[in-house]
mmCIF file of C-alpha atoms in Angstrom:
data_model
loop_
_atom_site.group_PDB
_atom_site.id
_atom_site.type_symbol
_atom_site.label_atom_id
_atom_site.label_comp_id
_atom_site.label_asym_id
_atom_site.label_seq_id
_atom_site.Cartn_x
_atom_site.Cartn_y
_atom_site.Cartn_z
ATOM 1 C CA UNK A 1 6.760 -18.608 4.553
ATOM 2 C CA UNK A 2 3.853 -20.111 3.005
ATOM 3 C CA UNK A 3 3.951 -23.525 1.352
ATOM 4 C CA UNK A 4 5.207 -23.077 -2.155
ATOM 5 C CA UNK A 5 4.852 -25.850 -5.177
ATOM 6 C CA UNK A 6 7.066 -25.309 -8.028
ATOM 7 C CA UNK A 7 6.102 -27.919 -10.734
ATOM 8 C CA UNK A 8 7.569 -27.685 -14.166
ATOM 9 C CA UNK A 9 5.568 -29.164 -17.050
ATOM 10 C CA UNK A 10 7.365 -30.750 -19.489
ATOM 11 C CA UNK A 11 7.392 -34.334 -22.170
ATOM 12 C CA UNK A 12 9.456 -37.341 -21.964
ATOM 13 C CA UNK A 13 10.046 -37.180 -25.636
ATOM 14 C CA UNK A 14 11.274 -33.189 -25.491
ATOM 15 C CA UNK A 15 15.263 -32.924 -25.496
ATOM 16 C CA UNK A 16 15.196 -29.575 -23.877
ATOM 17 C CA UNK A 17 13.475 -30.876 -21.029
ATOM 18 C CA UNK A 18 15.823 -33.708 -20.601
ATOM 19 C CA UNK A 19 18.599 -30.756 -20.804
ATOM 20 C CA UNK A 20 16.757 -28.505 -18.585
ATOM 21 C CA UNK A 21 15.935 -30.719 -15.529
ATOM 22 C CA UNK A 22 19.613 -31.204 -14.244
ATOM 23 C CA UNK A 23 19.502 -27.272 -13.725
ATOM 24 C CA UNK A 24 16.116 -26.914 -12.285
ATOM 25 C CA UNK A 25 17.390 -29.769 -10.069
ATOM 26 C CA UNK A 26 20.665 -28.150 -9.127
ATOM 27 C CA UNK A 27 18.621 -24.850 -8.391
ATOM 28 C CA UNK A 28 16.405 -26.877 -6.104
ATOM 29 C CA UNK A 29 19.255 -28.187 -4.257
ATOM 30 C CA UNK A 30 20.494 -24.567 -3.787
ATOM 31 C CA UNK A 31 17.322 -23.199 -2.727
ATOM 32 C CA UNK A 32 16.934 -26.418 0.078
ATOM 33 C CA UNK A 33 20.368 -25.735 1.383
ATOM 34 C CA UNK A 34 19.630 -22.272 1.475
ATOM 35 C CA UNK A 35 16.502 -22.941 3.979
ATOM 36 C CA UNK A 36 13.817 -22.426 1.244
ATOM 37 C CA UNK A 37 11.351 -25.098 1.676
ATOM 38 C CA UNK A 38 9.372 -25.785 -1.180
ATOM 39 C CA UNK A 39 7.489 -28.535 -2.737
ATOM 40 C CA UNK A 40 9.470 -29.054 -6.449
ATOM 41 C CA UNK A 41 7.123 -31.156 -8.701
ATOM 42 C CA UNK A 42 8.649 -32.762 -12.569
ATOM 43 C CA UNK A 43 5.044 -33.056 -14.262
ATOM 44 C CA UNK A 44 4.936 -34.746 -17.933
ATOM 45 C CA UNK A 45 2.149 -33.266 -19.160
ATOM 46 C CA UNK A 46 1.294 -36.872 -21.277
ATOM 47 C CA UNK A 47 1.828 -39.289 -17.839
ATOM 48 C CA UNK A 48 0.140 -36.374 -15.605
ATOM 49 C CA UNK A 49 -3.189 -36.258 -18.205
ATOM 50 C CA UNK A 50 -5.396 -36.323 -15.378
ATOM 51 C CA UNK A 51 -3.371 -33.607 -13.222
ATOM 52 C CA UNK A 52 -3.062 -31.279 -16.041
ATOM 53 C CA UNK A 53 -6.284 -30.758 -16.850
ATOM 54 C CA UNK A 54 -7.101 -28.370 -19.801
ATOM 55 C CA UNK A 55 -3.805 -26.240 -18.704
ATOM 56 C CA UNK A 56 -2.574 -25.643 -22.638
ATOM 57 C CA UNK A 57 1.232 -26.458 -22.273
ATOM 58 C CA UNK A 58 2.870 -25.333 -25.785
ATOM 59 C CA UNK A 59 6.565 -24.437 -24.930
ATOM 60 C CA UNK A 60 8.773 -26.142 -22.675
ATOM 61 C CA UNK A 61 10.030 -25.706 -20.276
ATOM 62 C CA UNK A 62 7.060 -24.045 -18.825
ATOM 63 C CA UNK A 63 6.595 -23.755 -14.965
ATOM 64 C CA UNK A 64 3.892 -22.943 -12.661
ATOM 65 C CA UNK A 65 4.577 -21.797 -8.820
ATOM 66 C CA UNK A 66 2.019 -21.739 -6.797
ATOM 67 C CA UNK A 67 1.563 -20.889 -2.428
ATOM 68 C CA UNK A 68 -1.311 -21.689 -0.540
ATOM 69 C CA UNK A 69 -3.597 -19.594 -1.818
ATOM 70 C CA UNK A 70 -2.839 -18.115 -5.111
ATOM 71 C CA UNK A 71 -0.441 -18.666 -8.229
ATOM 72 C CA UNK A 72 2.497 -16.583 -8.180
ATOM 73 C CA UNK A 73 3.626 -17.457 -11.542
ATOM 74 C CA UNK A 74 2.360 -19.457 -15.074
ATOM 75 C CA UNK A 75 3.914 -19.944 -18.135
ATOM 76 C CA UNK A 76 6.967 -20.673 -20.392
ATOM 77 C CA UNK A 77 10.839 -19.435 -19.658
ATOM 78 C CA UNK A 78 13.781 -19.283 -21.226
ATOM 79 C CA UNK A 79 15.813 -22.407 -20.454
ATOM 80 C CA UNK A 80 18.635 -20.614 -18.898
ATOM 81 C CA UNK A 81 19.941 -21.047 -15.371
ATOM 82 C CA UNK A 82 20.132 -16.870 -14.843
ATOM 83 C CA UNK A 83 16.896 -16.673 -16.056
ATOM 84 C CA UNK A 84 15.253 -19.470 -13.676
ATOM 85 C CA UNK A 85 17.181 -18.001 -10.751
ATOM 86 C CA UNK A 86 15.706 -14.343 -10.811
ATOM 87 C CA UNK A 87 12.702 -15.781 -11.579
ATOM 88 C CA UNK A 88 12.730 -18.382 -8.220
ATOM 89 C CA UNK A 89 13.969 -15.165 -6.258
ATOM 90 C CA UNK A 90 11.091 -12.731 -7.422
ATOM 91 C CA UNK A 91 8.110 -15.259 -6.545
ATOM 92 C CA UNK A 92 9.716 -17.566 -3.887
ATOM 93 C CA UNK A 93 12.927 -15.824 -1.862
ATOM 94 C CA UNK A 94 12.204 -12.850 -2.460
ATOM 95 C CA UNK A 95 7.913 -12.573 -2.381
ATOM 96 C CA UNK A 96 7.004 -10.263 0.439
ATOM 97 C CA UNK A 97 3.756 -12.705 2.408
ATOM 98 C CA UNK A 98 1.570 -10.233 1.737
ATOM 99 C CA UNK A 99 1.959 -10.144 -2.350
ATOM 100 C CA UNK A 100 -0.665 -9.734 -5.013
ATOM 101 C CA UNK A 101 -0.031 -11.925 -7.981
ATOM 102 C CA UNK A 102 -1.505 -11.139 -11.671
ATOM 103 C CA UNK A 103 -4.415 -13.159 -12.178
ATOM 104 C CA UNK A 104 -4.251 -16.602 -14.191
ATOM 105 C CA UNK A 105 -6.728 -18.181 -16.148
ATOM 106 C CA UNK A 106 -9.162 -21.032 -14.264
ATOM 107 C CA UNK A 107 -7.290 -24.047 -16.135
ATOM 108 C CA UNK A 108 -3.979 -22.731 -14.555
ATOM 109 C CA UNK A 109 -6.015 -22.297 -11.201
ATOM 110 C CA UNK A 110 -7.144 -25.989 -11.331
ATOM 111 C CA UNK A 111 -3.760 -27.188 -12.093
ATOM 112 C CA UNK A 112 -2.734 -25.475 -9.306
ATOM 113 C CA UNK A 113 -5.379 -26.747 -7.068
ATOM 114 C CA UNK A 114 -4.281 -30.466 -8.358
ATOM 115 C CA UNK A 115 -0.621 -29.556 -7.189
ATOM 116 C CA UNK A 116 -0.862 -28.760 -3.686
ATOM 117 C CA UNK A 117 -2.754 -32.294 -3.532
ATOM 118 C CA UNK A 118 0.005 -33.689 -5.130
ATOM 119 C CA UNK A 119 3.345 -35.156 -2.820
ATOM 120 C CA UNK A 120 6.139 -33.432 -4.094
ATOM 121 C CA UNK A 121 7.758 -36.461 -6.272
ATOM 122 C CA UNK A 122 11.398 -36.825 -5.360
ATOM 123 C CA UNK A 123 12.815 -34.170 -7.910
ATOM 124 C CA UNK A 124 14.932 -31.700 -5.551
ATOM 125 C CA UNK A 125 16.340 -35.211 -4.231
ATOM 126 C CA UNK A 126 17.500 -36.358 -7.777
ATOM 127 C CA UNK A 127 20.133 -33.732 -7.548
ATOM 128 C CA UNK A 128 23.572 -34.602 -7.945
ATOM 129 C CA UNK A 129 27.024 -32.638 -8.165
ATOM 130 C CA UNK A 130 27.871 -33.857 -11.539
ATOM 131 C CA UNK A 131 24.132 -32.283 -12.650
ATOM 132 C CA UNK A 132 25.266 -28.811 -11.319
ATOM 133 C CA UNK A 133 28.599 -29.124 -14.193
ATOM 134 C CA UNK A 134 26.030 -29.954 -17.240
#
């Protein structure tokens, strides 16, 4: 499987963020112990200026996954945990190697370019069991 980067964009001062990252974490933890190895990135998109770029975020939580060589997925989702799932499935467990992905727009393609230059931050590791019960 190809290196994947799953970064979701979000603001220290947005409550649904702070409610949304114990699940994303918990996810991340599933998908690790599963065997999935992917590169989980929490961006705030105020701290992270510079990595952001001209990428318009305007709803949180928005996410961007990315391989090697193309983005498999940009934009805002609905902050629930069946959502995220089928979501992670379609473009990361799921994503035959040799998949076509819509086109994105060149700020989305530079964030994503910053991101696989970027060390995965810690996030998947934040994970803990009382998260998962949140």
């Amino acid at each position: 499987m190809a290196s994947v980067h799953i970064a979701c964009l979000c603001a220290a001062w947005c409550r649904l963020c702070d409610e949304y990252r114990p699940m994303l974490q918990a996810l991340a933890a599933e998908f690790s112990r599963a065997g999935v190895r992917a590169h989980w990135h929490w961006v705030d998109i105020e701290d992270e200026a510079d990595l952001v770029g001209d990428l318009e975020v305007e709803t949180f939580p928005t996410l961007v996954i990315a391989d090697d060589a193309q983005v498999r997925f940009a934009g805002p989702v609905t902050p629930q945990r069946d959502t995220l799932q089928r979501l992670l499935r379609a473009t990361v467990l799921d994503a035959r190697p040799d998949a076509i992905w819509p086109a994105v727009e060149a700020e989305v393609q530079a964030f994503a370019a910053g991101l696989r230059r970027r060390s995965p931050d810690g996030f998947a590791t934040a994970w803990s069991p009382s998260a998962e019960s949140e």
